[in-house]
Every structure is written in C-alpha cells, then in structure tokens.
Amino acid sequence: FNWLRTPGNKRSKSVELSKKEFTWQEVSQHNTLESAWVAVRGRVYDVTSFVKSHPGGVEFLMLAAGRDATDAFESYHPFTDKPCKVLAKYEIGKLVSYEHPPFLPDSGFYRECRDAVAKYFEKTGQDHKAPSAGLWRMSLNYAVGTIAFLITYVYVPMPIVARVAAAIVFGV
C-alpha cells in the first residue's frame, strides 16, 4: 500500500506522446500514484492524472494499476460507453504481451446478455447502481437466518420437526 503514502498526481514523464508497444512487465512497473498505468482490451493507458478523480475511488483504480484491468473495467462499466471515452484520452500504446493468457474475445453472448439486462433496468425504471434492492434482499436473508437460529437453538419448546426444519434453513 505504498501508493497511499505517495504524494502527487502528475502524468508519468516516462512516456512520450507517441503510441508505443509495451510488455506486461513494463506496465507492471507503473503501480503507484506517481505513475499509474492500466491495460484494457490490449491497450495501455497512463491514468496517473485521473487517479484522484476516478468516481470509483483512488483505492479501486490503484488495485488495477500496473495490470490488465479488462475484466474489472467491463464488469464495473457495463451499460455505458462514457468510461471508454474518458479512458481513450489517456491511451499511450498497445499491450503486446500478457502475464496470463487473456480470455477469448466475446462471441456476442455477453453483449447480448448485457443489453437484455440494460433493457430490463430501463423498462422497470431501476437503477443498477442503487444499493436498495441488494440491501432489501440481504436484510430479508438476515431476518430469516435469525429466526431460524432462534427456533433451532434458543426457543426450546418448539416441536423437534420445527427445530430440524429451522436448522436446515439456518444451514446446520
């Protein structure tokens, strides 16, 4: 976590404005606040000057710094092209080697599913980033778990069948 203690938010001086080719080893050396690079879809971006203004927070972007962040990028920005447009401003070159073999390109299935989910959210008027639906489901699960725990372990006068059923619900 040395990036937490490093001051500054300057664009890396080690890269000229011309597009270059980079290996994953070269990209991996740029994982601090002074020099933060990410690779997305085979392109390399110097996001040093963007780190502190990243809407997801400094920490999240620094976790991706010096790495191929394609999967994280696509997972966290599924329904809009705005992040791609922002990222394009920071492009410095092409990634020519990978630390791990990349996944095969999307055959169209992911895009089709993503578009169907986006249409569902739009049709129902739901905000996919709103935590309310997840919090509601989580609260419901905690309530059911608490009741099952109480029936299983605390409320002894319950019939054994009810206690066994509660134990199964609780996951014992």
C-alpha positions as CSV (number, residue, x, y, z in Angstrom):
1,F,0.0,0.0,0.0
2,N,2.9,2.4,-0.7
3,W,0.6,4.3,-3.1
4,L,-1.3,5.6,-0.1
5,R,1.7,7.5,1.1
6,T,2.9,8.8,-2.2
7,P,2.0,12.4,-2.9
8,G,1.3,13.9,-6.3
9,N,-0.9,13.4,-9.2
10,K,1.3,14.2,-12.2
11,R,1.2,12.5,-15.6
12,S,4.0,10.0,-15.9
13,K,7.1,11.6,-17.6
14,S,8.5,8.3,-18.8
15,V,6.2,8.0,-21.8
16,E,6.3,10.2,-24.9
17,L,3.0,11.2,-26.5
18,S,3.6,8.8,-29.4
19,K,1.9,5.4,-29.2
20,K,4.3,2.6,-28.2
21,E,4.2,-1.1,-27.6
22,F,4.5,-2.3,-24.0
23,T,5.0,-5.7,-22.4
24,W,3.1,-6.7,-19.3
25,Q,6.4,-6.4,-17.3
26,E,6.7,-2.7,-18.4
27,V,3.1,-2.0,-17.4
28,S,3.5,-3.7,-14.1
29,Q,6.2,-1.2,-13.0
30,H,3.6,1.6,-13.1
31,N,1.5,0.9,-10.0
32,T,2.0,4.0,-7.8
33,L,0.2,7.3,-7.6
34,E,3.2,8.9,-9.3
35,S,2.8,6.6,-12.3
36,A,-0.3,4.6,-12.7
37,W,-0.9,2.6,-15.9
38,V,-3.6,0.1,-16.7
39,A,-4.2,-2.1,-19.7
40,V,-7.7,-2.6,-21.0
41,R,-8.6,-4.6,-24.1
42,G,-5.0,-4.8,-25.2
43,R,-4.4,-1.0,-25.0
44,V,-2.2,0.7,-22.3
45,Y,-3.4,3.9,-20.5
46,D,-1.5,6.2,-18.3
47,V,-4.2,7.2,-15.8
48,T,-1.8,8.9,-13.4
49,S,-3.6,12.3,-13.7
50,F,-7.0,10.7,-13.4
51,V,-6.5,8.5,-10.3
52,K,-7.7,11.0,-7.7
53,S,-10.8,12.0,-9.7
54,H,-11.9,8.4,-10.5
55,P,-15.5,8.1,-9.5
56,G,-15.0,4.7,-8.0
57,G,-12.2,6.0,-5.8
58,V,-8.5,6.0,-5.7
59,E,-8.2,2.6,-4.0
60,F,-10.1,0.7,-6.7
61,L,-8.1,2.2,-9.5
62,M,-4.8,1.6,-7.7
63,L,-5.7,-2.0,-7.3
64,A,-5.8,-2.2,-11.1
65,A,-2.7,-0.1,-11.7
66,G,0.1,-2.0,-13.4
67,R,-2.2,-4.7,-14.5
68,D,-4.6,-5.8,-17.2
69,A,-7.8,-4.4,-15.9
70,T,-10.1,-5.5,-18.8
71,D,-12.4,-7.8,-16.7
72,A,-12.7,-5.2,-13.9
73,F,-13.3,-2.4,-16.4
74,E,-16.0,-4.3,-18.3
75,S,-17.7,-5.6,-15.1
76,Y,-18.0,-2.1,-13.4
77,H,-18.9,-0.2,-16.6
78,P,-21.5,-2.5,-18.3
79,F,-24.2,-0.1,-19.5
80,T,-22.5,3.0,-20.8
81,D,-19.7,4.0,-23.2
82,K,-18.8,7.1,-21.2
83,P,-15.9,5.3,-19.4
84,C,-14.4,4.2,-22.7
85,K,-14.5,7.8,-23.9
86,V,-12.8,9.0,-20.8
87,L,-10.2,6.2,-20.9
88,A,-9.3,7.0,-24.6
89,K,-7.8,10.3,-23.5
90,Y,-5.1,8.5,-21.6
91,E,-4.1,5.9,-24.2
92,I,-0.3,5.7,-24.6
93,G,0.1,2.4,-26.5
94,K,-0.5,-1.2,-27.1
95,L,0.0,-4.2,-24.8
96,V,2.0,-6.8,-26.7
97,S,2.3,-9.5,-24.1
98,Y,0.2,-10.7,-21.2
99,E,1.1,-12.0,-17.7
100,H,-1.7,-14.5,-18.0
101,P,-3.4,-15.7,-21.2
102,P,-6.4,-13.4,-21.9
103,F,-9.9,-14.7,-22.2
104,L,-11.2,-15.3,-25.7
105,P,-13.0,-12.3,-27.2
106,D,-16.7,-12.0,-26.6
107,S,-18.6,-14.1,-29.1
108,G,-21.6,-11.8,-28.7
109,F,-23.2,-13.7,-25.9
110,Y,-22.0,-11.4,-23.1
111,R,-23.0,-8.3,-25.1
112,E,-26.4,-9.8,-25.8
113,C,-27.0,-10.6,-22.1
114,R,-25.7,-7.2,-21.0
115,D,-28.0,-5.4,-23.5
116,A,-31.0,-7.5,-22.3
117,V,-30.3,-6.6,-18.7
118,A,-29.9,-3.0,-19.6
119,K,-33.3,-3.0,-21.3
120,Y,-34.8,-4.7,-18.3
121,F,-33.4,-2.0,-16.0
122,E,-34.6,0.7,-18.3
123,K,-38.1,-0.8,-18.7
124,T,-38.6,-1.3,-15.0
125,G,-37.0,2.1,-14.1
126,Q,-34.4,0.5,-11.8
127,D,-31.0,2.0,-11.2
128,H,-28.5,-0.8,-11.5
129,K,-26.1,1.0,-9.1
130,A,-28.7,1.6,-6.4
131,P,-27.9,-0.5,-3.3
132,S,-31.6,-0.6,-2.1
133,A,-32.6,-3.8,-3.9
134,G,-29.5,-5.7,-2.6
135,L,-29.9,-4.3,0.9
136,W,-33.5,-5.4,1.0
137,R,-32.6,-9.0,-0.1
138,M,-29.7,-9.1,2.4
139,S,-32.0,-7.8,5.2
140,L,-34.6,-10.5,4.4
141,N,-31.9,-13.2,4.4
142,Y,-30.6,-12.0,7.8
143,A,-34.1,-11.9,9.2
144,V,-34.9,-15.5,8.0
145,G,-31.5,-16.7,9.3
146,T,-32.0,-15.0,12.7
147,I,-35.5,-16.6,13.1
148,A,-34.1,-20.0,12.1
149,F,-31.3,-19.7,14.6
150,L,-33.7,-18.7,17.4
151,I,-36.0,-21.6,16.6
152,T,-33.1,-24.0,16.4
153,Y,-31.1,-23.1,19.4
154,V,-33.0,-20.6,21.7
155,Y,-36.7,-21.4,21.6
156,V,-36.5,-24.9,23.0
157,P,-40.3,-25.6,23.5
158,M,-40.7,-25.9,19.7
159,P,-41.5,-29.4,18.3
160,I,-38.5,-31.3,17.1
161,V,-39.7,-31.2,13.5
162,A,-39.9,-27.4,13.6
163,R,-36.4,-27.2,15.1
164,V,-35.0,-29.6,12.4
165,A,-36.6,-27.6,9.6
166,A,-35.2,-24.4,11.1
167,A,-31.8,-26.0,11.4
168,I,-32.0,-26.9,7.7
169,V,-33.0,-23.3,6.8
170,F,-30.2,-22.0,9.0
171,G,-27.7,-24.2,7.2
172,V,-26.7,-26.5,10.0
